[in-house]
JSON list of C-alpha atoms in Angstrom, two decimals:
[
{"chain": "A", "resi": 1, "resn": "MET", "atom": "CA", "xyz": [128.25, 128.51, 205.51]},
{"chain": "A", "resi": 2, "resn": "THR", "atom": "CA", "xyz": [127.64, 131.55, 207.07]},
{"chain": "A", "resi": 3, "resn": "GLN", "atom": "CA", "xyz": [126.08, 134.79, 205.30]},
{"chain": "A", "resi": 4, "resn": "GLN", "atom": "CA", "xyz": [130.05, 136.34, 204.16]},
{"chain": "A", "resi": 5, "resn": "GLU", "atom": "CA", "xyz": [131.18, 133.03, 203.10]},
{"chain": "A", "resi": 6, "resn": "SER", "atom": "CA", "xyz": [127.99, 132.65, 200.60]},
{"chain": "A", "resi": 7, "resn": "GLU", "atom": "CA", "xyz": [128.05, 136.13, 199.36]},
{"chain": "A", "resi": 8, "resn": "LYS", "atom": "CA", "xyz": [132.22, 135.62, 198.27]},
{"chain": "A", "resi": 9, "resn": "THR", "atom": "CA", "xyz": [130.76, 132.23, 196.24]},
{"chain": "A", "resi": 10, "resn": "VAL", "atom": "CA", "xyz": [128.03, 134.94, 194.62]},
{"chain": "A", "resi": 11, "resn": "PRO", "atom": "CA", "xyz": [129.58, 136.09, 191.26]},
{"chain": "A", "resi": 12, "resn": "THR", "atom": "CA", "xyz": [128.79, 140.23, 190.98]},
{"chain": "A", "resi": 13, "resn": "MET", "atom": "CA", "xyz": [127.53, 140.46, 186.78]},
{"chain": "A", "resi": 14, "resn": "PRO", "atom": "CA", "xyz": [127.56, 143.21, 185.02]},
{"chain": "A", "resi": 15, "resn": "VAL", "atom": "CA", "xyz": [123.62, 144.55, 183.56]},
{"chain": "A", "resi": 16, "resn": "ILE", "atom": "CA", "xyz": [122.18, 145.10, 180.38]},
{"chain": "A", "resi": 17, "resn": "GLY", "atom": "CA", "xyz": [121.50, 148.95, 179.97]},
{"chain": "A", "resi": 18, "resn": "GLN", "atom": "CA", "xyz": [125.61, 149.81, 182.53]},
{"chain": "A", "resi": 19, "resn": "THR", "atom": "CA", "xyz": [128.65, 150.95, 181.85]},
{"chain": "A", "resi": 20, "resn": "ALA", "atom": "CA", "xyz": [130.76, 148.33, 180.46]},
{"chain": "A", "resi": 21, "resn": "PRO", "atom": "CA", "xyz": [133.69, 147.41, 183.64]},
{"chain": "A", "resi": 22, "resn": "ALA", "atom": "CA", "xyz": [136.91, 149.45, 182.48]},
{"chain": "A", "resi": 23, "resn": "PHE", "atom": "CA", "xyz": [139.97, 147.53, 181.94]},
{"chain": "A", "resi": 24, "resn": "LYS", "atom": "CA", "xyz": [142.93, 146.91, 180.83]},
{"chain": "A", "resi": 25, "resn": "ALA", "atom": "CA", "xyz": [144.79, 144.42, 179.44]},
{"chain": "A", "resi": 26, "resn": "GLN", "atom": "CA", "xyz": [147.25, 142.08, 177.35]},
{"chain": "A", "resi": 27, "resn": "SER", "atom": "CA", "xyz": [146.48, 140.05, 174.78]},
{"chain": "A", "resi": 28, "resn": "THR", "atom": "CA", "xyz": [148.14, 137.88, 172.54]},
{"chain": "A", "resi": 29, "resn": "GLN", "atom": "CA", "xyz": [147.49, 141.54, 169.62]},
{"chain": "A", "resi": 30, "resn": "GLY", "atom": "CA", "xyz": [148.55, 143.54, 172.38]},
{"chain": "A", "resi": 31, "resn": "PRO", "atom": "CA", "xyz": [147.50, 145.83, 175.04]},
{"chain": "A", "resi": 32, "resn": "ILE", "atom": "CA", "xyz": [144.06, 146.42, 175.40]},
{"chain": "A", "resi": 33, "resn": "ASN", "atom": "CA", "xyz": [142.38, 149.80, 177.10]},
{"chain": "A", "resi": 34, "resn": "PHE", "atom": "CA", "xyz": [138.80, 148.91, 177.23]},
{"chain": "A", "resi": 35, "resn": "PRO", "atom": "CA", "xyz": [136.46, 150.44, 176.07]},
{"chain": "A", "resi": 36, "resn": "ASP", "atom": "CA", "xyz": [139.01, 153.51, 175.36]},
{"chain": "A", "resi": 37, "resn": "ASP", "atom": "CA", "xyz": [140.73, 152.15, 172.15]},
{"chain": "A", "resi": 38, "resn": "PHE", "atom": "CA", "xyz": [137.74, 151.40, 171.26]},
{"chain": "A", "resi": 39, "resn": "SER", "atom": "CA", "xyz": [135.60, 154.28, 171.76]},
{"chain": "A", "resi": 40, "resn": "GLY", "atom": "CA", "xyz": [132.87, 154.74, 168.44]},
{"chain": "A", "resi": 41, "resn": "LYS", "atom": "CA", "xyz": [133.21, 150.75, 167.39]},
{"chain": "A", "resi": 42, "resn": "TRP", "atom": "CA", "xyz": [130.59, 148.22, 168.81]},
{"chain": "A", "resi": 43, "resn": "VAL", "atom": "CA", "xyz": [132.45, 145.11, 171.03]},
{"chain": "A", "resi": 44, "resn": "VAL", "atom": "CA", "xyz": [131.82, 141.82, 171.62]},
{"chain": "A", "resi": 45, "resn": "LEU", "atom": "CA", "xyz": [133.39, 140.40, 174.58]},
{"chain": "A", "resi": 46, "resn": "PHE", "atom": "CA", "xyz": [132.95, 136.97, 175.28]},
{"chain": "A", "resi": 47, "resn": "SER", "atom": "CA", "xyz": [135.23, 134.03, 177.27]},
{"chain": "A", "resi": 48, "resn": "HIS", "atom": "CA", "xyz": [135.86, 130.25, 176.98]},
{"chain": "A", "resi": 49, "resn": "PRO", "atom": "CA", "xyz": [136.42, 128.04, 180.07]},
{"chain": "A", "resi": 50, "resn": "SER", "atom": "CA", "xyz": [140.66, 126.90, 178.58]},
{"chain": "A", "resi": 51, "resn": "ASP", "atom": "CA", "xyz": [143.14, 126.79, 175.60]},
{"chain": "A", "resi": 52, "resn": "PHE", "atom": "CA", "xyz": [143.13, 123.36, 174.55]},
{"chain": "A", "resi": 53, "resn": "THR", "atom": "CA", "xyz": [139.47, 122.10, 175.04]},
{"chain": "A", "resi": 54, "resn": "PRO", "atom": "CA", "xyz": [137.53, 120.43, 172.43]},
{"chain": "A", "resi": 55, "resn": "VAL", "atom": "CA", "xyz": [134.91, 123.08, 172.57]},
{"chain": "A", "resi": 56, "resn": "CYS", "atom": "CA", "xyz": [136.51, 126.14, 172.88]},
{"chain": "A", "resi": 57, "resn": "THR", "atom": "CA", "xyz": [138.82, 125.00, 170.04]},
{"chain": "A", "resi": 58, "resn": "SER", "atom": "CA", "xyz": [135.40, 124.26, 167.96]},
{"chain": "A", "resi": 59, "resn": "GLU", "atom": "CA", "xyz": [134.53, 128.44, 168.29]},
{"chain": "A", "resi": 60, "resn": "PHE", "atom": "CA", "xyz": [137.38, 129.23, 167.67]},
{"chain": "A", "resi": 61, "resn": "ILE", "atom": "CA", "xyz": [137.48, 127.67, 164.69]},
{"chain": "A", "resi": 62, "resn": "SER", "atom": "CA", "xyz": [134.38, 129.68, 164.21]},
{"chain": "A", "resi": 63, "resn": "PHE", "atom": "CA", "xyz": [134.79, 132.95, 165.57]},
{"chain": "A", "resi": 64, "resn": "ALA", "atom": "CA", "xyz": [137.90, 133.08, 162.82]},
{"chain": "A", "resi": 65, "resn": "ALA", "atom": "CA", "xyz": [135.18, 132.05, 160.06]},
{"chain": "A", "resi": 66, "resn": "TRP", "atom": "CA", "xyz": [132.48, 134.64, 161.52]},
{"chain": "A", "resi": 67, "resn": "ASP", "atom": "CA", "xyz": [135.60, 137.46, 162.01]},
{"chain": "A", "resi": 68, "resn": "GLU", "atom": "CA", "xyz": [135.29, 139.55, 158.88]},
{"chain": "A", "resi": 69, "resn": "LYS", "atom": "CA", "xyz": [131.65, 139.35, 159.50]},
{"chain": "A", "resi": 70, "resn": "TYR", "atom": "CA", "xyz": [132.40, 141.52, 162.51]},
{"chain": "A", "resi": 71, "resn": "ARG", "atom": "CA", "xyz": [134.23, 143.99, 160.77]},
{"chain": "A", "resi": 72, "resn": "GLU", "atom": "CA", "xyz": [132.17, 144.43, 157.86]},
{"chain": "A", "resi": 73, "resn": "ALA", "atom": "CA", "xyz": [130.03, 145.29, 161.34]},
{"chain": "A", "resi": 74, "resn": "ASP", "atom": "CA", "xyz": [132.28, 147.79, 162.22]},
{"chain": "A", "resi": 75, "resn": "CYS", "atom": "CA", "xyz": [132.31, 145.75, 165.61]},
{"chain": "A", "resi": 76, "resn": "GLN", "atom": "CA", "xyz": [135.03, 143.96, 167.23]},
{"chain": "A", "resi": 77, "resn": "LEU", "atom": "CA", "xyz": [135.54, 140.24, 169.10]},
{"chain": "A", "resi": 78, "resn": "ILE", "atom": "CA", "xyz": [137.82, 140.58, 171.81]},
{"chain": "A", "resi": 79, "resn": "GLY", "atom": "CA", "xyz": [138.18, 137.13, 173.26]},
{"chain": "A", "resi": 80, "resn": "LEU", "atom": "CA", "xyz": [139.03, 136.01, 177.18]},
{"chain": "A", "resi": 81, "resn": "SER", "atom": "CA", "xyz": [140.10, 133.11, 179.02]},
{"chain": "A", "resi": 82, "resn": "VAL", "atom": "CA", "xyz": [142.52, 132.90, 182.41]},
{"chain": "A", "resi": 83, "resn": "ASP", "atom": "CA", "xyz": [144.91, 131.22, 180.16]},
{"chain": "A", "resi": 84, "resn": "GLY", "atom": "CA", "xyz": [148.21, 133.00, 179.82]},
{"chain": "A", "resi": 85, "resn": "ILE", "atom": "CA", "xyz": [149.22, 134.91, 176.82]},
{"chain": "A", "resi": 86, "resn": "SER", "atom": "CA", "xyz": [152.29, 132.15, 175.35]},
{"chain": "A", "resi": 87, "resn": "SER", "atom": "CA", "xyz": [149.23, 129.00, 176.25]},
{"chain": "A", "resi": 88, "resn": "HIS", "atom": "CA", "xyz": [147.31, 131.44, 174.28]},
{"chain": "A", "resi": 89, "resn": "ILE", "atom": "CA", "xyz": [149.78, 131.48, 171.26]},
{"chain": "A", "resi": 90, "resn": "ALA", "atom": "CA", "xyz": [150.60, 128.20, 171.49]},
{"chain": "A", "resi": 91, "resn": "TRP", "atom": "CA", "xyz": [147.34, 127.17, 170.61]},
{"chain": "A", "resi": 92, "resn": "LEU", "atom": "CA", "xyz": [146.13, 129.71, 168.23]},
{"chain": "A", "resi": 93, "resn": "ARG", "atom": "CA", "xyz": [149.12, 128.01, 166.69]},
{"chain": "A", "resi": 94, "resn": "THR", "atom": "CA", "xyz": [147.87, 124.80, 166.91]},
{"chain": "A", "resi": 95, "resn": "ILE", "atom": "CA", "xyz": [144.99, 125.10, 165.63]},
{"chain": "A", "resi": 96, "resn": "LYS", "atom": "CA", "xyz": [145.68, 126.80, 162.45]},
{"chain": "A", "resi": 97, "resn": "GLU", "atom": "CA", "xyz": [148.32, 124.51, 161.50]},
{"chain": "A", "resi": 98, "resn": "LYS", "atom": "CA", "xyz": [146.08, 120.59, 162.88]},
{"chain": "A", "resi": 99, "resn": "ILE", "atom": "CA", "xyz": [142.98, 121.35, 163.80]},
{"chain": "A", "resi": 100, "resn": "GLN", "atom": "CA", "xyz": [140.34, 121.18, 161.00]},
{"chain": "A", "resi": 101, "resn": "PHE", "atom": "CA", "xyz": [136.40, 121.89, 162.03]},
{"chain": "A", "resi": 102, "resn": "ASN", "atom": "CA", "xyz": [133.35, 121.93, 160.22]},
{"chain": "A", "resi": 103, "resn": "GLY", "atom": "CA", "xyz": [134.49, 122.19, 156.38]},
{"chain": "A", "resi": 104, "resn": "HIS", "atom": "CA", "xyz": [137.71, 125.24, 158.04]},
{"chain": "A", "resi": 105, "resn": "LYS", "atom": "CA", "xyz": [140.68, 124.50, 158.33]},
{"chain": "A", "resi": 106, "resn": "ASN", "atom": "CA", "xyz": [144.18, 126.27, 158.43]},
{"chain": "A", "resi": 107, "resn": "MET", "atom": "CA", "xyz": [142.09, 129.21, 160.05]},
{"chain": "A", "resi": 108, "resn": "ASP", "atom": "CA", "xyz": [144.69, 131.79, 161.31]},
{"chain": "A", "resi": 109, "resn": "VAL", "atom": "CA", "xyz": [142.31, 133.44, 164.28]},
{"chain": "A", "resi": 110, "resn": "LYS", "atom": "CA", "xyz": [143.14, 137.02, 164.28]},
{"chain": "A", "resi": 111, "resn": "LEU", "atom": "CA", "xyz": [141.34, 139.30, 166.60]},
{"chain": "A", "resi": 112, "resn": "PRO", "atom": "CA", "xyz": [142.78, 139.65, 170.00]},
{"chain": "A", "resi": 113, "resn": "LEU", "atom": "CA", "xyz": [142.74, 136.99, 173.63]},
{"chain": "A", "resi": 114, "resn": "ILE", "atom": "CA", "xyz": [143.23, 138.73, 176.24]},
{"chain": "A", "resi": 115, "resn": "ASP", "atom": "CA", "xyz": [145.95, 137.01, 179.00]},
{"chain": "A", "resi": 116, "resn": "ASP", "atom": "CA", "xyz": [143.22, 136.92, 182.09]},
{"chain": "A", "resi": 117, "resn": "LEU", "atom": "CA", "xyz": [145.71, 134.99, 184.36]},
{"chain": "A", "resi": 118, "resn": "SER", "atom": "CA", "xyz": [145.23, 136.43, 187.78]},
{"chain": "A", "resi": 119, "resn": "MET", "atom": "CA", "xyz": [141.37, 136.49, 186.39]},
{"chain": "A", "resi": 120, "resn": "GLU", "atom": "CA", "xyz": [141.19, 140.90, 186.97]},
{"chain": "A", "resi": 121, "resn": "VAL", "atom": "CA", "xyz": [138.99, 141.15, 184.18]},
{"chain": "A", "resi": 122, "resn": "ALA", "atom": "CA", "xyz": [136.37, 137.64, 184.71]},
{"chain": "A", "resi": 123, "resn": "LYS", "atom": "CA", "xyz": [135.48, 138.54, 188.34]},
{"chain": "A", "resi": 124, "resn": "LYS", "atom": "CA", "xyz": [134.63, 142.21, 187.15]},
{"chain": "A", "resi": 125, "resn": "TYR", "atom": "CA", "xyz": [131.70, 140.03, 184.00]},
{"chain": "A", "resi": 126, "resn": "GLY", "atom": "CA", "xyz": [130.95, 137.80, 186.12]},
{"chain": "A", "resi": 127, "resn": "MET", "atom": "CA", "xyz": [132.60, 134.76, 183.89]},
{"chain": "A", "resi": 128, "resn": "ILE", "atom": "CA", "xyz": [134.06, 132.24, 186.96]},
{"chain": "A", "resi": 129, "resn": "MET", "atom": "CA", "xyz": [130.81, 131.23, 187.89]},
{"chain": "A", "resi": 130, "resn": "PRO", "atom": "CA", "xyz": [131.50, 128.18, 191.09]},
{"chain": "A", "resi": 131, "resn": "GLY", "atom": "CA", "xyz": [129.26, 126.34, 190.20]},
{"chain": "A", "resi": 132, "resn": "GLU", "atom": "CA", "xyz": [130.74, 125.09, 186.81]},
{"chain": "A", "resi": 133, "resn": "SER", "atom": "CA", "xyz": [133.97, 126.18, 188.13]},
{"chain": "A", "resi": 134, "resn": "THR", "atom": "CA", "xyz": [136.28, 127.86, 190.20]},
{"chain": "A", "resi": 135, "resn": "THR", "atom": "CA", "xyz": [139.24, 128.28, 187.40]},
{"chain": "A", "resi": 136, "resn": "LYS", "atom": "CA", "xyz": [137.32, 128.80, 184.84]},
{"chain": "A", "resi": 137, "resn": "ALA", "atom": "CA", "xyz": [135.50, 131.29, 182.79]},
{"chain": "A", "resi": 138, "resn": "VAL", "atom": "CA", "xyz": [132.01, 130.38, 181.40]},
{"chain": "A", "resi": 139, "resn": "ARG", "atom": "CA", "xyz": [130.68, 130.94, 177.43]},
{"chain": "A", "resi": 140, "resn": "ALA", "atom": "CA", "xyz": [129.59, 134.61, 177.99]},
{"chain": "A", "resi": 141, "resn": "VAL", "atom": "CA", "xyz": [128.98, 136.72, 175.48]},
{"chain": "A", "resi": 142, "resn": "PHE", "atom": "CA", "xyz": [128.72, 141.10, 176.32]},
{"chain": "A", "resi": 143, "resn": "PHE", "atom": "CA", "xyz": [127.34, 142.88, 173.55]},
{"chain": "A", "resi": 144, "resn": "ILE", "atom": "CA", "xyz": [128.58, 146.27, 173.90]},
{"chain": "A", "resi": 145, "resn": "ASP", "atom": "CA", "xyz": [127.53, 149.65, 172.23]},
{"chain": "A", "resi": 146, "resn": "PRO", "atom": "CA", "xyz": [129.36, 152.22, 170.92]},
{"chain": "A", "resi": 147, "resn": "LYS", "atom": "CA", "xyz": [129.11, 154.32, 173.92]},
{"chain": "A", "resi": 148, "resn": "ALA", "atom": "CA", "xyz": [129.80, 151.27, 175.97]},
{"chain": "A", "resi": 149, "resn": "THR", "atom": "CA", "xyz": [126.90, 150.22, 177.48]},
{"chain": "A", "resi": 150, "resn": "ILE", "atom": "CA", "xyz": [125.99, 146.33, 177.64]},
{"chain": "A", "resi": 151, "resn": "ARG", "atom": "CA", "xyz": [123.06, 145.93, 174.54]},
{"chain": "A", "resi": 152, "resn": "ALA", "atom": "CA", "xyz": [122.58, 142.33, 175.13]},
{"chain": "A", "resi": 153, "resn": "ILE", "atom": "CA", "xyz": [124.49, 139.01, 177.23]},
{"chain": "A", "resi": 154, "resn": "ILE", "atom": "CA", "xyz": [124.33, 136.08, 177.01]},
{"chain": "A", "resi": 155, "resn": "TYR", "atom": "CA", "xyz": [126.29, 133.04, 179.01]},
{"chain": "A", "resi": 156, "resn": "TYR", "atom": "CA", "xyz": [126.29, 128.89, 178.04]},
{"chain": "A", "resi": 157, "resn": "PRO", "atom": "CA", "xyz": [127.84, 126.63, 180.53]},
{"chain": "A", "resi": 158, "resn": "LEU", "atom": "CA", "xyz": [130.90, 124.95, 179.88]},
{"chain": "A", "resi": 159, "resn": "SER", "atom": "CA", "xyz": [130.17, 121.87, 178.07]},
{"chain": "A", "resi": 160, "resn": "LEU", "atom": "CA", "xyz": [127.66, 123.61, 175.15]},
{"chain": "A", "resi": 161, "resn": "GLY", "atom": "CA", "xyz": [129.21, 125.31, 171.73]},
{"chain": "A", "resi": 162, "resn": "ARG", "atom": "CA", "xyz": [128.01, 128.89, 171.02]},
{"chain": "A", "resi": 163, "resn": "ASN", "atom": "CA", "xyz": [125.11, 129.35, 167.97]},
{"chain": "A", "resi": 164, "resn": "PHE", "atom": "CA", "xyz": [126.75, 131.60, 165.63]},
{"chain": "A", "resi": 165, "resn": "GLU", "atom": "CA", "xyz": [123.99, 132.34, 163.78]},
{"chain": "A", "resi": 166, "resn": "GLU", "atom": "CA", "xyz": [122.65, 133.32, 166.80]},
{"chain": "A", "resi": 167, "resn": "LEU", "atom": "CA", "xyz": [125.87, 135.68, 167.97]},
{"chain": "A", "resi": 168, "resn": "TYR", "atom": "CA", "xyz": [125.36, 137.66, 164.84]},
{"chain": "A", "resi": 169, "resn": "ARG", "atom": "CA", "xyz": [121.91, 137.88, 164.41]},
{"chain": "A", "resi": 170, "resn": "VAL", "atom": "CA", "xyz": [121.63, 139.31, 167.57]},
{"chain": "A", "resi": 171, "resn": "LEU", "atom": "CA", "xyz": [124.34, 141.83, 167.00]},
{"chain": "A", "resi": 172, "resn": "LEU", "atom": "CA", "xyz": [122.49, 143.06, 163.73]},
{"chain": "A", "resi": 173, "resn": "ALA", "atom": "CA", "xyz": [119.66, 142.91, 164.95]},
{"chain": "A", "resi": 174, "resn": "LEU", "atom": "CA", "xyz": [121.09, 145.76, 168.36]},
{"chain": "A", "resi": 175, "resn": "LYS", "atom": "CA", "xyz": [122.11, 148.16, 165.31]},
{"chain": "A", "resi": 176, "resn": "THR", "atom": "CA", "xyz": [119.31, 147.68, 163.14]},
{"chain": "A", "resi": 177, "resn": "ALA", "atom": "CA", "xyz": [116.38, 148.68, 166.32]},
{"chain": "A", "resi": 178, "resn": "ASP", "atom": "CA", "xyz": [119.28, 151.77, 166.89]},
{"chain": "A", "resi": 179, "resn": "GLU", "atom": "CA", "xyz": [119.67, 153.27, 162.73]},
{"chain": "A", "resi": 180, "resn": "PHE", "atom": "CA", "xyz": [115.60, 152.40, 162.17]},
{"chain": "A", "resi": 181, "resn": "GLY", "atom": "CA", "xyz": [113.71, 152.96, 165.93]},
{"chain": "A", "resi": 182, "resn": "ILE", "atom": "CA", "xyz": [112.78, 149.93, 166.06]},
{"chain": "A", "resi": 183, "resn": "ALA", "atom": "CA", "xyz": [112.44, 146.52, 167.72]},
{"chain": "A", "resi": 184, "resn": "THR", "atom": "CA", "xyz": [112.77, 143.03, 166.27]},
{"chain": "A", "resi": 185, "resn": "PRO", "atom": "CA", "xyz": [109.98, 140.04, 166.29]},
{"chain": "A", "resi": 186, "resn": "ALA", "atom": "CA", "xyz": [110.69, 136.52, 167.28]},
{"chain": "A", "resi": 187, "resn": "ASP", "atom": "CA", "xyz": [113.21, 134.55, 164.49]},
{"chain": "A", "resi": 188, "resn": "TRP", "atom": "CA", "xyz": [114.20, 138.54, 162.97]},
{"chain": "A", "resi": 189, "resn": "HIS", "atom": "CA", "xyz": [116.72, 138.50, 159.79]},
{"chain": "A", "resi": 190, "resn": "PRO", "atom": "CA", "xyz": [117.84, 141.04, 158.13]},
{"chain": "A", "resi": 191, "resn": "GLY", "atom": "CA", "xyz": [114.95, 141.24, 154.68]},
{"chain": "A", "resi": 192, "resn": "ASP", "atom": "CA", "xyz": [112.50, 140.26, 157.61]},
{"chain": "A", "resi": 193, "resn": "ALA", "atom": "CA", "xyz": [109.07, 142.75, 159.14]},
{"chain": "A", "resi": 194, "resn": "VAL", "atom": "CA", "xyz": [109.95, 144.73, 162.13]},
{"chain": "A", "resi": 195, "resn": "ILE", "atom": "CA", "xyz": [107.52, 145.97, 164.59]},
{"chain": "A", "resi": 196, "resn": "VAL", "atom": "CA", "xyz": [107.20, 149.42, 164.82]},
{"chain": "A", "resi": 197, "resn": "PRO", "atom": "CA", "xyz": [107.57, 150.99, 168.99]},
{"chain": "A", "resi": 198, "resn": "ALA", "atom": "CA", "xyz": [104.41, 151.10, 170.77]},
{"chain": "A", "resi": 199, "resn": "VAL", "atom": "CA", "xyz": [102.77, 153.90, 171.64]},
{"chain": "A", "resi": 200, "resn": "ASN", "atom": "CA", "xyz": [101.14, 155.94, 174.87]},
{"chain": "A", "resi": 201, "resn": "THR", "atom": "CA", "xyz": [97.64, 157.61, 174.11]},
{"chain": "A", "resi": 202, "resn": "SER", "atom": "CA", "xyz": [95.06, 156.72, 173.22]},
{"chain": "A", "resi": 203, "resn": "LYS", "atom": "CA", "xyz": [94.26, 158.93, 169.87]},
{"chain": "A", "resi": 204, "resn": "ALA", "atom": "CA", "xyz": [97.53, 156.43, 168.95]},
{"chain": "A", "resi": 205, "resn": "ALA", "atom": "CA", "xyz": [96.68, 153.79, 169.14]},
{"chain": "A", "resi": 206, "resn": "ASN", "atom": "CA", "xyz": [92.27, 154.62, 167.89]},
{"chain": "A", "resi": 207, "resn": "GLU", "atom": "CA", "xyz": [95.10, 156.10, 164.52]},
{"chain": "A", "resi": 208, "resn": "ARG", "atom": "CA", "xyz": [96.61, 152.70, 164.48]},
{"chain": "A", "resi": 209, "resn": "MET", "atom": "CA", "xyz": [93.25, 150.92, 164.46]},
{"chain": "A", "resi": 210, "resn": "GLU", "atom": "CA", "xyz": [91.90, 153.20, 161.91]},
{"chain": "A", "resi": 211, "resn": "ASN", "atom": "CA", "xyz": [94.75, 151.76, 159.98]},
{"chain": "A", "resi": 212, "resn": "LYS", "atom": "CA", "xyz": [95.75, 155.77, 159.77]},
{"chain": "A", "resi": 213, "resn": "MET", "atom": "CA", "xyz": [99.62, 154.49, 159.86]},
{"chain": "A", "resi": 214, "resn": "GLU", "atom": "CA", "xyz": [101.20, 154.49, 156.23]},
{"chain": "A", "resi": 215, "resn": "GLY", "atom": "CA", "xyz": [103.61, 151.45, 155.96]},
{"chain": "A", "resi": 216, "resn": "ALA", "atom": "CA", "xyz": [101.94, 148.88, 158.70]},
{"chain": "A", "resi": 217, "resn": "VAL", "atom": "CA", "xyz": [100.31, 146.12, 159.23]},
{"chain": "A", "resi": 218, "resn": "CYS", "atom": "CA", "xyz": [98.86, 146.90, 162.35]},
{"chain": "A", "resi": 219, "resn": "TYR", "atom": "CA", "xyz": [97.10, 143.93, 163.68]},
{"chain": "A", "resi": 220, "resn": "ASP", "atom": "CA", "xyz": [95.90, 145.17, 166.83]},
{"chain": "A", "resi": 221, "resn": "TRP", "atom": "CA", "xyz": [96.96, 148.83, 168.91]},
{"chain": "A", "resi": 222, "resn": "PHE", "atom": "CA", "xyz": [99.92, 147.12, 170.14]},
{"chain": "A", "resi": 223, "resn": "PHE", "atom": "CA", "xyz": [101.11, 145.26, 167.20]},
{"chain": "A", "resi": 224, "resn": "CYS", "atom": "CA", "xyz": [102.49, 146.48, 164.09]},
{"chain": "A", "resi": 225, "resn": "LEU", "atom": "CA", "xyz": [104.72, 145.55, 161.52]},
{"chain": "A", "resi": 226, "resn": "LYS", "atom": "CA", "xyz": [106.43, 147.21, 158.33]},
{"chain": "A", "resi": 227, "resn": "ASN", "atom": "CA", "xyz": [109.04, 146.06, 156.26]},
{"chain": "A", "resi": 228, "resn": "LEU", "atom": "CA", "xyz": [112.06, 147.19, 155.92]},
{"chain": "A", "resi": 229, "resn": "GLU", "atom": "CA", "xyz": [114.94, 145.57, 152.97]},
{"chain": "A", "resi": 230, "resn": "LYS", "atom": "CA", "xyz": [117.36, 143.39, 153.64]},
{"chain": "A", "resi": 231, "resn": "ASP", "atom": "CA", "xyz": [119.10, 145.44, 151.54]},
{"chain": "A", "resi": 232, "resn": "THR", "atom": "CA", "xyz": [118.23, 148.63, 153.28]},
{"chain": "A", "resi": 233, "resn": "VAL", "atom": "CA", "xyz": [119.26, 147.04, 156.29]},
{"chain": "A", "resi": 234, "resn": "TYR", "atom": "CA", "xyz": [122.78, 146.53, 155.45]},
{"chain": "A", "resi": 235, "resn": "LYS", "atom": "CA", "xyz": [123.76, 149.91, 154.26]},
{"chain": "A", "resi": 236, "resn": "LYS", "atom": "CA", "xyz": [122.77, 151.57, 157.13]},
{"chain": "A", "resi": 237, "resn": "ILE", "atom": "CA", "xyz": [124.77, 148.62, 159.62]},
{"chain": "A", "resi": 238, "resn": "LEU", "atom": "CA", "xyz": [127.58, 147.33, 157.67]},
{"chain": "A", "resi": 239, "resn": "LYS", "atom": "CA", "xyz": [131.01, 148.83, 155.31]},
{"chain": "A", "resi": 240, "resn": "LYS", "atom": "CA", "xyz": [130.34, 147.76, 151.89]}
]
C-alpha cells in the first residue's frame, strides 16, 4: 500500500477544544442546520452503525428513556447513522410497536435521527473507521457545549453497547465544572466532593498546606477537595 492509499484509510477526527464541524442534514424531526439551530444549548451528537440491528435497538430504547433528563439539562440528543429517513422511520416505528428492553416498551423516540446516506457528516466527525467497517459508523459520542465547542469524545466499537449512566454523568460533570469553576474526581456524581483547581505559585501552595483555604480539605498542595451539595449542583445545571 502506498503512503497516499494509506492516508485515505485514516479517518479525520475532530478533537476536544475544536469547534464542532458544521453541517446541514435531514432528520426524522425535520431539517437540521448545525450548530445554528442549537445556539445556546448543549448537544450530544452520537452515531450508531445501522438501523434494524440488535445492539442499536437496545441503545435507542435507552436514549428514548433518557431523553427527558437531557432536556432538563438543556441538552439536545441528536442521532446519526448512514441510513436513510425511510429506514429510520420504519425502525423507530418497530421499536415503539414491538420491542421491549430493560423494562421499557412502547418507547417513542422523539430525538432527531439524521439521514447520512452520503456519509458526509459521519466522515466530518471521524465516525467511519475502516478497521471496524467502511460502510457503518462506529458508536461515537460528541459532547458539544453552547458555543459549539467539542468538550468530550467517546468512541465504542460496533459490538459494544454504551453505558447510559456514564454518558449522562459526563454531561453533568462538564456542566458542573463550567458553572462552579472546579474539576471532578474519579467516579464523581452530583453531591460528591469536587476538586479545587490547582495553584501556580509557591505562596498559594504554602497557604493551602497551612489550611488557609476556607471550605476545603487539602491533602497536599495539589490535591484539595471541597463539598458541593447535590441540590446546589442541580439548581444550576438543570431546568427544574
